[in-house]
PDB file of C-alpha atoms and ligand atoms in Angstrom:
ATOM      1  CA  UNK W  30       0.000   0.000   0.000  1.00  0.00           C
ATOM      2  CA  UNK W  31       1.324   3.510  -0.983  1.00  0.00           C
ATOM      3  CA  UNK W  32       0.818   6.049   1.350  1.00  0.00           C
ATOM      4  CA  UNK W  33       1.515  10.016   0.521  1.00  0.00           C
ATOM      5  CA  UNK W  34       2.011  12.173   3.572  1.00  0.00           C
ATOM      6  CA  UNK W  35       2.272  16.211   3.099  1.00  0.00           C
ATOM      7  CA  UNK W  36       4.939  17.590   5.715  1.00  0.00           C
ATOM      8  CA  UNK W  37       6.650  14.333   6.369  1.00  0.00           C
ATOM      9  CA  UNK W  38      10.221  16.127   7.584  1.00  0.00           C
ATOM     10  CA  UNK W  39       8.908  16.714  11.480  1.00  0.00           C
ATOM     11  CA  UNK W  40       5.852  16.411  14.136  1.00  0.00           C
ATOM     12  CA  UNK W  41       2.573  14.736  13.446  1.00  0.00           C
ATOM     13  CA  UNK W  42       3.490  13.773   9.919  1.00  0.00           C
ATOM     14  CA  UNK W  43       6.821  11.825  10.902  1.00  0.00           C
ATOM     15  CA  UNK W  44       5.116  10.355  13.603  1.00  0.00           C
ATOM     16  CA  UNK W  45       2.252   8.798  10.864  1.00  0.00           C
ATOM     17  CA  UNK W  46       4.275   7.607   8.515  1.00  0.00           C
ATOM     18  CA  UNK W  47       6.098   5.529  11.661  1.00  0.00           C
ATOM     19  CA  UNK W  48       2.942   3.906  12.314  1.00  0.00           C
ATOM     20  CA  UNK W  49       1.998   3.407   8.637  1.00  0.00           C
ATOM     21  CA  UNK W  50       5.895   1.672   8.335  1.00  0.00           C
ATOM     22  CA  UNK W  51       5.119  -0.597  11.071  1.00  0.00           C
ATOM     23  CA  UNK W  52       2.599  -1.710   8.647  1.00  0.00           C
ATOM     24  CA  UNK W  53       4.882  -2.832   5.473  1.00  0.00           C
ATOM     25  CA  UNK W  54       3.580   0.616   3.637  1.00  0.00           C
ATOM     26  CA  UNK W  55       5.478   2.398   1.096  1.00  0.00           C
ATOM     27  CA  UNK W  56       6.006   5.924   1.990  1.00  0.00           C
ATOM     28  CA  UNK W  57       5.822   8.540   0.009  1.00  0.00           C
ATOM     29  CA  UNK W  58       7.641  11.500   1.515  1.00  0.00           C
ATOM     30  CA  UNK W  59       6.916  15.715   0.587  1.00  0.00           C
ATOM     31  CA  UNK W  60       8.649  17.970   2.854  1.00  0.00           C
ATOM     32  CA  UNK W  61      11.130  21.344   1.844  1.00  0.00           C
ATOM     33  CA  UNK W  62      13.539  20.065   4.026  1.00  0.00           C
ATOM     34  CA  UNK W  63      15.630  17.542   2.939  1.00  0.00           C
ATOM     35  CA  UNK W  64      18.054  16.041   5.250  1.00  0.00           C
ATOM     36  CA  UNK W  65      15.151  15.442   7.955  1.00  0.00           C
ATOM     37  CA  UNK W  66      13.033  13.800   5.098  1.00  0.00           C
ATOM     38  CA  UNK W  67      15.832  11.758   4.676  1.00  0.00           C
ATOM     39  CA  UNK W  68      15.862  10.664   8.629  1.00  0.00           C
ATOM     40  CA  UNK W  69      12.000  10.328   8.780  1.00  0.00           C
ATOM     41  CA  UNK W  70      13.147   7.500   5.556  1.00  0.00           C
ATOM     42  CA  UNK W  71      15.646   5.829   7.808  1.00  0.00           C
ATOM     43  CA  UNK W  72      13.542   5.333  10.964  1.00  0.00           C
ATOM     44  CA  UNK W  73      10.566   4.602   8.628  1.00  0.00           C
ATOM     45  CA  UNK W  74      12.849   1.881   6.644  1.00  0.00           C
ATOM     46  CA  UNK W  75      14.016   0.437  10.648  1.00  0.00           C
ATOM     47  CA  UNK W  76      10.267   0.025  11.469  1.00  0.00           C
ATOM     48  CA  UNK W  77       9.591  -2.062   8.212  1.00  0.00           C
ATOM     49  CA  UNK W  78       8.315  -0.015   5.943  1.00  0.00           C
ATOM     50  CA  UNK W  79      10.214   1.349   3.097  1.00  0.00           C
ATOM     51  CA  UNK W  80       9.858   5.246   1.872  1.00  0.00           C
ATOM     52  CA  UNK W  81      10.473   7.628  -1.779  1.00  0.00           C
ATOM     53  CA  UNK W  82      11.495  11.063  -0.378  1.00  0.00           C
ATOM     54  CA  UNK W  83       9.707  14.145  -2.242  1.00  0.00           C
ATOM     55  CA  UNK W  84      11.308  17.498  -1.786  1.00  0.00           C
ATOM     56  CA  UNK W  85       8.930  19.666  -2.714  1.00  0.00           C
ATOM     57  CA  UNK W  86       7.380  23.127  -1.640  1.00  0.00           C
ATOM     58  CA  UNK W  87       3.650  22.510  -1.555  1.00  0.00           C
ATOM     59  CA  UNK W  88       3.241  26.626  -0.972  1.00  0.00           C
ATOM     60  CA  UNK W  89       4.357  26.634  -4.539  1.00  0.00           C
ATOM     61  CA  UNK W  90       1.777  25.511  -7.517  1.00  0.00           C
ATOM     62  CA  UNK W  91       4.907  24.571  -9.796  1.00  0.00           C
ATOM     63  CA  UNK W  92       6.143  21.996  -7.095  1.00  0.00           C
ATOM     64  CA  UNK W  93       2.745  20.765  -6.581  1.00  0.00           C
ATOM     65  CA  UNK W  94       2.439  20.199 -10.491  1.00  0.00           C
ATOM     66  CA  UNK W  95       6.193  18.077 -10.184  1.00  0.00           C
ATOM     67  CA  UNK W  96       4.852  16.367  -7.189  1.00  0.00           C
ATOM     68  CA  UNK W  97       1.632  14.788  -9.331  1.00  0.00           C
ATOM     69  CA  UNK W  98       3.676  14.362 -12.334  1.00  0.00           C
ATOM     70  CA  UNK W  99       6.515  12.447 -10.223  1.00  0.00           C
ATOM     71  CA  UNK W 100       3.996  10.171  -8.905  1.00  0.00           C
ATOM     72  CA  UNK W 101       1.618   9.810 -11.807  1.00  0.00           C
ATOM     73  CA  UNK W 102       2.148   6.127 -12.495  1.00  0.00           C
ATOM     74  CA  UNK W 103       1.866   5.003  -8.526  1.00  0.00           C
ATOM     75  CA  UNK W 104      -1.329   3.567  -6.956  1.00  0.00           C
ATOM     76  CA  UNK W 105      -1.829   6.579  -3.818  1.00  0.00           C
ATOM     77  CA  UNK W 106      -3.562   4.168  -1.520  1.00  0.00           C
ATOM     78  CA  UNK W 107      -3.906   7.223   1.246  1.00  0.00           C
ATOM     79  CA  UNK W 108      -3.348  10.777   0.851  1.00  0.00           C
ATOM     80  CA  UNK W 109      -1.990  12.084   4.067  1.00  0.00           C
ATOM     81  CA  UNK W 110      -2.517  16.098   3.560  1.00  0.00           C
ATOM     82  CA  UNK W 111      -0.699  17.029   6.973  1.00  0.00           C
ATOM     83  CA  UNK W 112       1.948  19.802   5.767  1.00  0.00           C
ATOM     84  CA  UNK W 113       0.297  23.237   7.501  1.00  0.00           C
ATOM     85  CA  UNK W 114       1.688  26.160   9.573  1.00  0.00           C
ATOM     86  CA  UNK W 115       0.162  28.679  11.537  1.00  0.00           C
ATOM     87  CA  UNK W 116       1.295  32.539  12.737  1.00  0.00           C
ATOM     88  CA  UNK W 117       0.624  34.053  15.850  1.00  0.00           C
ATOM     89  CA  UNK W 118      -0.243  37.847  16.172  1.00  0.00           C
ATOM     90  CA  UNK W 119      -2.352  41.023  16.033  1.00  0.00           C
ATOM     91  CA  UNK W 120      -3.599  40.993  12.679  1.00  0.00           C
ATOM     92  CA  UNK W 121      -2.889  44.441  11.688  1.00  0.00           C
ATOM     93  CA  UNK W 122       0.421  43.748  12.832  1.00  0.00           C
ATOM     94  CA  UNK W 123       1.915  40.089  10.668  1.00  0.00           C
ATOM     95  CA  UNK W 124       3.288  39.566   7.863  1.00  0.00           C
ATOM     96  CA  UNK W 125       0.950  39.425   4.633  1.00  0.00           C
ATOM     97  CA  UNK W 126       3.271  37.065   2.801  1.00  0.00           C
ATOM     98  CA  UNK W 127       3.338  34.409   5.262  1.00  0.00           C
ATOM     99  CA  UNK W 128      -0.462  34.427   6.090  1.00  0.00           C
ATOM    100  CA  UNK W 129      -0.729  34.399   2.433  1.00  0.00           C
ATOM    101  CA  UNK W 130       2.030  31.640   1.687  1.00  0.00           C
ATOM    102  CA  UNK W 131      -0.200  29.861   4.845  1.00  0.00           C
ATOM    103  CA  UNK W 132      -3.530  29.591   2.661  1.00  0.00           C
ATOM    104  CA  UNK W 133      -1.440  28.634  -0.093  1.00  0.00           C
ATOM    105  CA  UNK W 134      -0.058  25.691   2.147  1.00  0.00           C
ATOM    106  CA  UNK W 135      -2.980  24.980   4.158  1.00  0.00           C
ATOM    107  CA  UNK W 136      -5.318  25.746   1.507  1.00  0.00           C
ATOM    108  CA  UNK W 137      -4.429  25.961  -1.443  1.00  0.00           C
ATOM    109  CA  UNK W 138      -2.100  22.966  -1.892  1.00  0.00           C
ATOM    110  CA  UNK W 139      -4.758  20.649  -0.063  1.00  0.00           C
ATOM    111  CA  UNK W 140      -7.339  21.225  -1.915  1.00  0.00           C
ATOM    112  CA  UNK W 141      -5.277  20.762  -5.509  1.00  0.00           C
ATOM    113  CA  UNK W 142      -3.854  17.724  -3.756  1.00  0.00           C
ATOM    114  CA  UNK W 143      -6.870  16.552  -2.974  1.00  0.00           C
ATOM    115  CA  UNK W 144      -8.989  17.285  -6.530  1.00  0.00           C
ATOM    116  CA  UNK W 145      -6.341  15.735  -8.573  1.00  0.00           C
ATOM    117  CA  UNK W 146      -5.531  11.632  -5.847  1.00  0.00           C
ATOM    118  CA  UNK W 147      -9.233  11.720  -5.942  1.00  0.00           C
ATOM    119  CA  UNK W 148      -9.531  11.451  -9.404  1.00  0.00           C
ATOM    120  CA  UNK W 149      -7.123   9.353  -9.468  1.00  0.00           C
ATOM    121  CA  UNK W 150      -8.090   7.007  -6.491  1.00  0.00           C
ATOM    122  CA  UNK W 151     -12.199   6.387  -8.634  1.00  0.00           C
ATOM    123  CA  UNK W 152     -10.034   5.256 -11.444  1.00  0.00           C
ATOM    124  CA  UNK W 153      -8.351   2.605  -8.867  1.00  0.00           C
ATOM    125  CA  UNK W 154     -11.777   1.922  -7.089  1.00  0.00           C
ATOM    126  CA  UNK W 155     -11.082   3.650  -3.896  1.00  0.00           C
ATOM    127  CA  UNK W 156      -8.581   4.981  -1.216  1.00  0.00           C
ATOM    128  CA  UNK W 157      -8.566   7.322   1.759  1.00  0.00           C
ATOM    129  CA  UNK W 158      -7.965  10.747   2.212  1.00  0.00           C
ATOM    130  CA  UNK W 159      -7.028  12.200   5.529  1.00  0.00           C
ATOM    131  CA  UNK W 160      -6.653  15.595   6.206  1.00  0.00           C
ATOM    132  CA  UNK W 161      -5.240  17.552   9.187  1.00  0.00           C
ATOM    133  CA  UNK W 162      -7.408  20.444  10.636  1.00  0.00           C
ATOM    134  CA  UNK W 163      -8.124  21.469  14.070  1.00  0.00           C
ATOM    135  CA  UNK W 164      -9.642  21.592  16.978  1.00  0.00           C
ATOM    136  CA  UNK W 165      -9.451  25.792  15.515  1.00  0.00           C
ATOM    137  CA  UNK W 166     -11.361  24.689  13.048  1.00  0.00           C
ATOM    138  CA  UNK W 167     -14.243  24.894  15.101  1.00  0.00           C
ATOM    139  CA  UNK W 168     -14.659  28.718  15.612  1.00  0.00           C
ATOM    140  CA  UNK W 169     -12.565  32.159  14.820  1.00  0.00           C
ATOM    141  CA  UNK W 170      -9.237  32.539  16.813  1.00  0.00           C
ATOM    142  CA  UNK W 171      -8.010  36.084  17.651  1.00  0.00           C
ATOM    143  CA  UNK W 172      -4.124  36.839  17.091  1.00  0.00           C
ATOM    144  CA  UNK W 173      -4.001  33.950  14.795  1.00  0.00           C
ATOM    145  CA  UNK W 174      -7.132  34.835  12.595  1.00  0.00           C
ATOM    146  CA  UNK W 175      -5.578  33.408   9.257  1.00  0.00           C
ATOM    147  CA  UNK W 176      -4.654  30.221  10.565  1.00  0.00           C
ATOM    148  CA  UNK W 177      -8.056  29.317  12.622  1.00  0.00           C
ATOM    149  CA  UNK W 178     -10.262  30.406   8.983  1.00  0.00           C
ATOM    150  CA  UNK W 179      -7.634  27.900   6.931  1.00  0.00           C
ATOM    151  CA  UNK W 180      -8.712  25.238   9.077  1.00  0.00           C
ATOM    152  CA  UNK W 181     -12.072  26.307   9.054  1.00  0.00           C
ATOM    153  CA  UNK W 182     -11.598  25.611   5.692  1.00  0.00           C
ATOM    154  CA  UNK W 183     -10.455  22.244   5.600  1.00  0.00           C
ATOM    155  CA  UNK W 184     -12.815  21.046   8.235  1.00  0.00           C
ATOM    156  CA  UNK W 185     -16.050  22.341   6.240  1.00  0.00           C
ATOM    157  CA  UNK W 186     -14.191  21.193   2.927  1.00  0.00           C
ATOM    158  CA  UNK W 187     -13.811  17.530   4.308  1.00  0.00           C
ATOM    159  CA  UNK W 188     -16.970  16.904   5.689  1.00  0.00           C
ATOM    160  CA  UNK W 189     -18.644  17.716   2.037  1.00  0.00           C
ATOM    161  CA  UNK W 190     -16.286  15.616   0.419  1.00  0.00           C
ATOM    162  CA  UNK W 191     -16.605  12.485   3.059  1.00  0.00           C
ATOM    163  CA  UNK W 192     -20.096  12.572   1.681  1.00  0.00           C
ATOM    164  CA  UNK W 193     -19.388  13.118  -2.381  1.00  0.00           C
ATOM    165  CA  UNK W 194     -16.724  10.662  -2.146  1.00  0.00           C
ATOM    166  CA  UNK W 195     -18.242   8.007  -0.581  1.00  0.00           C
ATOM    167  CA  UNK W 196     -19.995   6.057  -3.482  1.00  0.00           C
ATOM    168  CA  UNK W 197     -16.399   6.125  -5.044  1.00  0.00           C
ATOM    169  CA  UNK W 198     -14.769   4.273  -2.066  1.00  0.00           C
ATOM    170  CA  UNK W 199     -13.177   6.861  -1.174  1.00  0.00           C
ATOM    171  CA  UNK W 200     -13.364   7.536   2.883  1.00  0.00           C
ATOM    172  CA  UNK W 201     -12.065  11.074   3.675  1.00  0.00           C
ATOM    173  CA  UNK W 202     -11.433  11.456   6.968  1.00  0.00           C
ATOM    174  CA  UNK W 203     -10.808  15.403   9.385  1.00  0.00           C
ATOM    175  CA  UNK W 204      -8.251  15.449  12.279  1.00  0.00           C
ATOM    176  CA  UNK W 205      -8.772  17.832  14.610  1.00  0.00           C
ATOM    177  CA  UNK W 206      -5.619  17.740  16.950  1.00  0.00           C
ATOM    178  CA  UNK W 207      -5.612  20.299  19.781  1.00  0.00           C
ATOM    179  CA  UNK W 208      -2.379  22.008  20.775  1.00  0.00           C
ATOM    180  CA  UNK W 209       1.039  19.355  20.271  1.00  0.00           C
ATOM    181  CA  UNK W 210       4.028  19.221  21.215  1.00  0.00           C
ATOM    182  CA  UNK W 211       5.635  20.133  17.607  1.00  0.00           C
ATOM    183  CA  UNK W 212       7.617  22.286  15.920  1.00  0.00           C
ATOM    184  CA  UNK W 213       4.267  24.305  15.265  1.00  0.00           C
ATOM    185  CA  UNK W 214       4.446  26.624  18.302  1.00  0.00           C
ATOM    186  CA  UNK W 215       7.996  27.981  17.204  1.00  0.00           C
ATOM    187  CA  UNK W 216       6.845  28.234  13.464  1.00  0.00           C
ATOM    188  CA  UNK W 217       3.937  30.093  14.446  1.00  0.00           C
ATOM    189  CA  UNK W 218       6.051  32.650  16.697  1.00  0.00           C
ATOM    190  CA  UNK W 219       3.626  31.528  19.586  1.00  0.00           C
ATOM    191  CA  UNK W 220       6.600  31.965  22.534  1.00  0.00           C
ATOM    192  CA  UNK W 221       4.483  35.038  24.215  1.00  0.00           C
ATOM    193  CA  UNK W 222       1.160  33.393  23.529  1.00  0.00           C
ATOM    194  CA  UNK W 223      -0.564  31.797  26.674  1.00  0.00           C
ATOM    195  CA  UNK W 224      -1.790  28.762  24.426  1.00  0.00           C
ATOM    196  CA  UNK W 225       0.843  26.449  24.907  1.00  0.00           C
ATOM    197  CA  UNK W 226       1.665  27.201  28.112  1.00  0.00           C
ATOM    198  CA  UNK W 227      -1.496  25.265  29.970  1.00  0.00           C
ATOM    199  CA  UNK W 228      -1.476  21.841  31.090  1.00  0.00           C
ATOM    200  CA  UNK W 229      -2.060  18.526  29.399  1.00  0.00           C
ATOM    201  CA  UNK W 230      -0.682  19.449  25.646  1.00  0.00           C
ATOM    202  CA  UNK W 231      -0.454  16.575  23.720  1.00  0.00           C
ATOM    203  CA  UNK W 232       3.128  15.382  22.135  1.00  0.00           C
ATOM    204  CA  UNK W 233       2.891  14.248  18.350  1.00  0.00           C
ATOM    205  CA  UNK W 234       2.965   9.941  18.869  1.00  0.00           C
ATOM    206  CA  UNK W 235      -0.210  10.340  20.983  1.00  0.00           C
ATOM    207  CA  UNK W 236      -1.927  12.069  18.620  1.00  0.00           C
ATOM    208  CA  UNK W 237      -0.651  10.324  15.508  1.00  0.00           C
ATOM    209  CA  UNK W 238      -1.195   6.899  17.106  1.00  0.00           C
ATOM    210  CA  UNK W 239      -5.215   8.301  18.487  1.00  0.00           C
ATOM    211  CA  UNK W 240      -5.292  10.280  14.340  1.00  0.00           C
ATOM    212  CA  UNK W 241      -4.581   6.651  12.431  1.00  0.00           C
ATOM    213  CA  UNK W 242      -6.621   4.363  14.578  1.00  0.00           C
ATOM    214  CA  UNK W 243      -9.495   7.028  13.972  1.00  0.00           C
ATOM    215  CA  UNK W 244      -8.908   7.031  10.561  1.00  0.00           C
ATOM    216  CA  UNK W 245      -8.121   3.002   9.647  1.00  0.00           C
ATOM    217  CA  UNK W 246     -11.546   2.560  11.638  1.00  0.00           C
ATOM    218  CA  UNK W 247     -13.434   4.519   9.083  1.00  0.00           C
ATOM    219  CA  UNK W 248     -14.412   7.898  11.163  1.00  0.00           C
ATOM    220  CA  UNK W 249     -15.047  10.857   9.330  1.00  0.00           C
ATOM    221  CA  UNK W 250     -14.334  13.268  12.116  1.00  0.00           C
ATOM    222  CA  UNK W 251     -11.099  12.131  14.228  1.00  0.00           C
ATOM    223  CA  UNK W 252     -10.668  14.578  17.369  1.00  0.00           C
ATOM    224  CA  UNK W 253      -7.342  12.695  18.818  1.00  0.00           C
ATOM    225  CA  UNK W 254      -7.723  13.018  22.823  1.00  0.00           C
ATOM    226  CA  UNK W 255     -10.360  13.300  25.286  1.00  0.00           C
ATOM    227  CA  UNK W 256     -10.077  16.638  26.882  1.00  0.00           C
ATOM    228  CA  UNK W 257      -9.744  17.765  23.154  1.00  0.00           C
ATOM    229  CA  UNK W 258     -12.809  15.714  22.383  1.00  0.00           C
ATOM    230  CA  UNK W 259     -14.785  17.709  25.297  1.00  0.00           C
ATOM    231  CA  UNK W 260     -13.434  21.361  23.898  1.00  0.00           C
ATOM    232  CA  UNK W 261     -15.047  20.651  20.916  1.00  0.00           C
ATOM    233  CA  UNK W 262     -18.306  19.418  22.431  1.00  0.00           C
ATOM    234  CA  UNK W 263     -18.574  22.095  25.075  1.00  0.00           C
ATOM    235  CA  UNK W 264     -18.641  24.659  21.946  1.00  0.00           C
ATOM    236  CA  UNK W 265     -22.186  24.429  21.631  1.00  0.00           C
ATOM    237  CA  UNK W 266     -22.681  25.916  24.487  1.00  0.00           C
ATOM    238  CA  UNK W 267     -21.646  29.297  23.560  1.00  0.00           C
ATOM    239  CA  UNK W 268     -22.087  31.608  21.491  1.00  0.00           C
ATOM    240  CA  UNK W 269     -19.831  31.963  18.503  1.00  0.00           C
ATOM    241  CA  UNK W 270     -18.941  34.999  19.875  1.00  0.00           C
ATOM    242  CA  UNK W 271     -18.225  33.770  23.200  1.00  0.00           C
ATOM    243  CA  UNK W 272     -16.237  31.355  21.929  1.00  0.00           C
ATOM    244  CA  UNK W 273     -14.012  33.907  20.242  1.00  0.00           C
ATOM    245  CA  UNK W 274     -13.765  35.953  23.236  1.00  0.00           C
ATOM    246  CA  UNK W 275     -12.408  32.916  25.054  1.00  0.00           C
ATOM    247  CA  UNK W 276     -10.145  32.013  22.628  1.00  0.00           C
ATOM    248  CA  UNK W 277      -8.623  35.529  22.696  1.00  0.00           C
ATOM    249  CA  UNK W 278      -7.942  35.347  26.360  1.00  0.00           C
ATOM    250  CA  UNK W 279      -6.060  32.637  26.387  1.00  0.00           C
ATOM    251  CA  UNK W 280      -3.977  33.518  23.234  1.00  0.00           C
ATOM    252  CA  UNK W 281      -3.178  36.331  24.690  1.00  0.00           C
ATOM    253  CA  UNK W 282       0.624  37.580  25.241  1.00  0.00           C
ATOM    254  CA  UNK W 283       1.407  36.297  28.767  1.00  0.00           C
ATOM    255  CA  UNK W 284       5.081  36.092  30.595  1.00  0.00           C
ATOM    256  CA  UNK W 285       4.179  33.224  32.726  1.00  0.00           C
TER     257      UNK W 285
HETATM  258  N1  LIG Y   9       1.036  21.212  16.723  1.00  0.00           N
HETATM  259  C1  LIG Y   9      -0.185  21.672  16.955  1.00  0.00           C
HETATM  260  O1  LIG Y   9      -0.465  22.258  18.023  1.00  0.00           O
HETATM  261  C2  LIG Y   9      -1.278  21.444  15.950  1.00  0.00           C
HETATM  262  C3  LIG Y   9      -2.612  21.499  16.387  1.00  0.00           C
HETATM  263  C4  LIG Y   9      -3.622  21.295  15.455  1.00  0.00           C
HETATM  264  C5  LIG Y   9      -3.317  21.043  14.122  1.00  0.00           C
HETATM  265  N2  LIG Y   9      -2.006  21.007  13.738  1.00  0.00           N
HETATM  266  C6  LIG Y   9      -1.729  20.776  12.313  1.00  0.00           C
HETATM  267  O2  LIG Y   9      -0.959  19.603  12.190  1.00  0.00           O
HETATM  268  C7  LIG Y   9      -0.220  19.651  10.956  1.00  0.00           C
HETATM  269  C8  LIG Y   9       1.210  19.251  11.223  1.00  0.00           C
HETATM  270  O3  LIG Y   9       1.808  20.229  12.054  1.00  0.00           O
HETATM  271  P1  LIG Y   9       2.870  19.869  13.195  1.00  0.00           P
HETATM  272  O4  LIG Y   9       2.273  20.259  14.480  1.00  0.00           O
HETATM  273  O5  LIG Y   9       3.377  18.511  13.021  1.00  0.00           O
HETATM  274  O6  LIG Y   9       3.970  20.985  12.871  1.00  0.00           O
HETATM  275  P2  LIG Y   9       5.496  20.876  12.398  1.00  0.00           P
HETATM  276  O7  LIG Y   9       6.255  19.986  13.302  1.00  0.00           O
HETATM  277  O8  LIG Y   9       5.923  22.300  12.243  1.00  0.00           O
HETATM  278  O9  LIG Y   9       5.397  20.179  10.965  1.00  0.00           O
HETATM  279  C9  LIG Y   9       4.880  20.855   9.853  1.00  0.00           C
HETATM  280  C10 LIG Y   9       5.214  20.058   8.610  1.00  0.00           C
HETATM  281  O10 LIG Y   9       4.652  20.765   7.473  1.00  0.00           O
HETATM  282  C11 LIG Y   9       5.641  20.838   6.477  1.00  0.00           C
HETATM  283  N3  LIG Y   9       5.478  22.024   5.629  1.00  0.00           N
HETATM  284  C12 LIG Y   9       5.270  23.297   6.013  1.00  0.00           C
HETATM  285  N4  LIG Y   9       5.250  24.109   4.938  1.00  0.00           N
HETATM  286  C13 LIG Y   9       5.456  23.309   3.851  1.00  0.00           C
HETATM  287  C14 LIG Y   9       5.569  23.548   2.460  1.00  0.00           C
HETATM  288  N5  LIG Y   9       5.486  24.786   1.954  1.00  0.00           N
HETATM  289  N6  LIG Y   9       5.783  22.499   1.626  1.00  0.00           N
HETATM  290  C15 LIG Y   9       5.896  21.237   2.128  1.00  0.00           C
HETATM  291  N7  LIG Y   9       5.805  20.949   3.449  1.00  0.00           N
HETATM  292  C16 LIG Y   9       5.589  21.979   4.292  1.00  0.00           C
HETATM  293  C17 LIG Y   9       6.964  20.909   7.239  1.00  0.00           C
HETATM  294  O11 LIG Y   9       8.017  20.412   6.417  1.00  0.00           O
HETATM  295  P3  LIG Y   9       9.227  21.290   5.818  1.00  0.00           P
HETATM  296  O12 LIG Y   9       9.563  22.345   6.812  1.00  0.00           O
HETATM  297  O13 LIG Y   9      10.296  20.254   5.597  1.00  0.00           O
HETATM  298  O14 LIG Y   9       8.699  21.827   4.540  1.00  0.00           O
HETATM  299  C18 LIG Y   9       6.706  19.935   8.380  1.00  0.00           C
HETATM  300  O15 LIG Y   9       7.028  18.615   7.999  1.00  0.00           O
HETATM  301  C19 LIG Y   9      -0.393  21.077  10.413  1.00  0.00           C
HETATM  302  O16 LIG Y   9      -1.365  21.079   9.404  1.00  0.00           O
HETATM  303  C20 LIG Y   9      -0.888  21.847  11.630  1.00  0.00           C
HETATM  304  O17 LIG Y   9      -1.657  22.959  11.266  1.00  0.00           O
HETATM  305  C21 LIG Y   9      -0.982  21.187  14.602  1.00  0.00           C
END
């Protein structure tokens, strides 16, 4: 079984294609950085799987294009489409060209991804799709207002396809992590920001290992976690704009 997973160099992605190694799967690599694509192929190759790296910049349409072209004559058993970043921040304040390199990333690149291995995957009679939103996607997040409406995105985006897809054979699953232990919070420039600072985050094998049994069962929402799970139920009991108000307290800059 081939398996393609987006941002396979680090964090939730590395930790997937581990468990999809332990299960004899090929692995197909995409990550900008090399070398550590390179060591996600070794330990993937020591846990019995085997592994093609991909270096490509999803952010960019002509790497996506050499991506699909590079793997046009391989059966894509799973789509993995984890590669994503975030950016912490008033908005008024960040960077336009990495918000807008984000929805080109998170966005963008998913959904092409995602058009062109589903095609694909009705001509082979089936396959899954797994993509990796939030537990943001849930509601609007102050100071990080791009990244929450990306995952927005890919929430609303997969639960419409789980149901297009499904008379193809094709089972497209949303993860939903909450705050992990990752690279992320560094990417996102979240070191003031009170969000990872609480108790009980998650670190990436946990939520990998809770993400693919959710998935190889089937599930069309995956929310790896159980006070995660209980976040995301306790939203309908507030307001949308309560929720928002919440979330901007405890994003806020804090020096604890
Ligand atoms: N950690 C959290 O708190 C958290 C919570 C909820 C959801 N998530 C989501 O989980 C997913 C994985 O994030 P993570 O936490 O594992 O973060 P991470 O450790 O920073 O990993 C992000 C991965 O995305 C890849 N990536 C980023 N931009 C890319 C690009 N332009 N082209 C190709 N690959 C790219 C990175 O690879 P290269 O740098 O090699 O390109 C890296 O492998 C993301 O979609 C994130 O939004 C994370």
């Amino acid at each position: 079984m081939n398996v393609l997973i987006t941002g396979a160099s680090a964090g939730i992605g590395r930790e997937l294609a581990y468990l999809h190694a332990k299960q004899g799967h090929h692995l197909l690599l995409v990550g900008r950085n090399v070398e550590q694509l390179f060591e996600t192929k070794h330990f993937v190759e020591q846990r019995g799987g085997s592994a093609t790296v991909f270096p490509y910049d999803i952010g960019q349409i002509l790497h996506i294009q050499a991506l699909l072209r590079a793997t046009e004559h391989l059966q894509i058993d799973i789509l993995i489409n984890n590669a994503g970043f975030g950016l912490y921040g008033e908005f008024l304040e960040t960077d336009l060209s990495r918000e807008l390199n984000m929805i080109d990333v998170n966005i963008r690149a998913l959904t092409y991804l995602t058009k062109m291995f589903a095609q694909r995957m009705t001509i082979q009679g089936g396959g899954r799709i797994i993509q990796i939103a939030s537990t943001s996607s849930f509601h609007g997040g102050p100071l990080m207002t791009v990244y929450y409406a990306t995952k927005a995105y890919v929430l609303s985006f997969s639960e419409a396809l789980a149901e297009e897809l499904a008379p193809y054979n094709i089972q497209v699953t949303a993860v939903c992590p909450g705050a992990t232990h990752t690279d992320f919070a560094a990417t996102a420039d979240l070191a003031t920001s009170g969000l990872f600072k609480r108790p009980g985050i998650m670190d990436a094998p946990t939520v990998a290992q809770l993400s693919f049994t959710g998935y190889m069962q089937g599930k069309t929402l995956v929310i790896p976690g159980r006070s995660n799970a209980m976040y995301v139920f306790m939203t309908r009991f507030f307001t949308r704009r309560k929720l928002v108000q919440m979330t901007h307290q405890l994003q806020a800059p804090t020096d604890r």
